[in-house]
XYZ file of N, CA and C in Angstrom:
171
model
N 93.047 111.902 111.190
C 93.446 111.969 112.572
C 92.200 111.822 113.438
N 92.386 111.066 114.501
C 91.227 110.788 115.338
C 91.407 111.122 116.812
N 92.636 111.491 117.222
C 92.853 111.736 118.655
C 94.021 112.706 118.868
N 94.234 113.055 120.126
C 95.327 113.973 120.463
C 96.700 113.349 120.213
N 96.785 112.028 120.278
C 98.054 111.369 119.957
C 98.408 111.613 118.489
N 97.406 111.569 117.626
C 97.612 111.849 116.206
C 98.134 113.273 116.022
N 97.498 114.204 116.698
C 97.906 115.609 116.638
C 99.356 115.749 117.094
N 99.702 115.090 118.189
C 101.061 115.178 118.725
C 102.075 114.604 117.745
N 101.725 113.510 117.085
C 102.645 112.894 116.121
C 102.924 113.818 114.944
N 101.875 114.407 114.388
C 102.034 115.328 113.256
C 102.816 116.561 113.698
N 102.468 117.096 114.856
C 103.158 118.278 115.382
C 104.644 118.001 115.566
N 104.965 116.874 116.149
C 106.366 116.520 116.400
C 107.158 116.404 115.102
N 106.615 115.712 114.125
C 107.337 115.519 112.858
C 107.557 116.834 112.124
N 106.528 117.676 112.049
C 106.676 118.959 111.347
C 107.629 119.873 112.107
N 107.590 119.816 113.433
C 108.458 120.672 114.251
C 109.931 120.391 114.020
N 110.261 119.199 113.537
C 111.655 118.842 113.296
C 112.221 119.464 112.019
N 111.381 120.064 111.189
C 111.861 120.712 109.963
C 112.593 121.990 110.346
N 113.774 122.168 109.812
C 114.570 123.363 110.117
C 113.802 124.617 109.733
N 113.741 125.558 110.658
C 113.076 126.833 110.420
C 111.673 126.915 110.981
N 111.065 125.771 111.305
C 109.705 125.778 111.851
C 109.747 126.309 113.275
N 108.901 127.290 113.548
C 108.847 127.889 114.884
C 107.566 127.546 115.634
N 106.515 127.162 114.913
C 105.255 126.820 115.562
C 104.425 125.934 114.631
N 103.727 124.970 115.221
C 102.824 124.094 114.479
C 101.509 124.042 115.243
N 100.409 124.308 114.542
C 99.079 124.226 115.146
C 98.251 123.252 114.313
N 97.823 122.162 114.945
C 97.018 121.148 114.271
C 95.605 121.209 114.828
N 94.623 121.323 113.940
C 93.212 121.340 114.333
C 92.641 119.951 114.096
N 92.413 119.219 115.171
C 91.934 117.844 115.068
C 90.599 117.762 114.346
N 89.703 118.678 114.652
C 88.362 118.639 114.069
C 88.379 118.782 112.544
N 89.146 119.742 112.045
C 89.170 119.986 110.596
C 90.286 119.225 109.879
N 91.286 118.800 110.636
C 92.441 118.150 110.026
C 93.433 119.146 109.454
N 93.194 120.424 109.710
C 94.069 121.461 109.182
C 95.340 121.621 109.995
N 96.389 122.053 109.318
C 97.673 122.294 109.971
C 98.163 123.677 109.559
N 98.541 124.478 110.536
C 99.139 125.784 110.281
C 100.581 125.729 110.754
N 101.499 126.068 109.861
C 102.926 126.025 110.179
C 103.481 127.435 110.092
N 104.177 127.852 111.147
C 104.852 129.146 111.171
C 106.352 128.872 111.141
N 107.069 129.650 110.317
C 108.508 129.431 110.212
C 109.232 130.758 110.032
N 110.534 130.696 110.230
C 111.346 131.892 110.048
C 111.987 131.935 108.666
N 111.540 131.040 107.783
C 112.029 131.006 106.402
C 111.001 130.288 105.541
N 111.158 130.366 104.244
C 110.256 129.658 103.341
C 110.519 128.164 103.464
N 109.436 127.399 103.521
C 109.556 125.953 103.663
C 109.206 125.257 102.355
N 109.844 124.138 102.137
C 109.574 123.315 100.972
C 108.327 122.469 101.250
N 107.337 122.572 100.369
C 106.087 121.820 100.528
C 106.367 120.321 100.652
N 107.340 119.826 99.903
C 107.674 118.400 99.946
C 108.185 117.988 101.329
N 108.904 118.867 102.011
C 109.405 118.554 103.350
C 108.251 118.437 104.343
N 107.267 119.304 104.200
C 106.094 119.235 105.075
C 105.312 117.953 104.791
N 105.101 117.663 103.519
C 104.380 116.447 103.139
C 105.108 115.206 103.651
N 106.423 115.197 103.577
C 107.207 114.052 104.051
C 107.082 113.898 105.563
N 107.056 115.017 106.289
C 106.907 114.955 107.743
C 105.535 114.418 108.128
N 104.506 114.855 107.437
C 103.150 114.368 107.698
C 103.073 112.875 107.366
N 103.712 112.480 106.271
C 103.751 111.070 105.882
C 104.463 110.239 106.946
N 105.550 110.758 107.472
C 106.313 110.058 108.518
C 105.454 109.830 109.762
N 104.542 110.757 110.024
C 103.626 110.619 111.160
C 102.497 109.628 110.868
N 102.407 109.187 109.608
C 101.393 108.201 109.244
C 100.156 108.766 108.578
N 100.261 109.986 108.085
C 99.121 110.654 107.449
C 99.555 111.221 106.103
N 98.629 111.852 105.396
C 98.930 112.454 104.101
C 98.244 113.797 104.000
N 98.872 114.721 103.288
C 98.234 116.010 103.047
C 97.105 115.831 102.034
N 96.050 116.565 102.223
C 94.910 116.478 101.293
C 95.123 117.413 100.125
């Protein structure tokens, strides 16, 4: 990720996962913190990041 548009894209895609209540993307580190009201499937998060055009490390 190189800009705030990238951050917004990742945030938007992850936010669409059922149960997600908050997404915090750190542009500098590339880290993503996801808060939810239930356990999330890692594959669903990876798919959302992929949909935004990126991949989990």
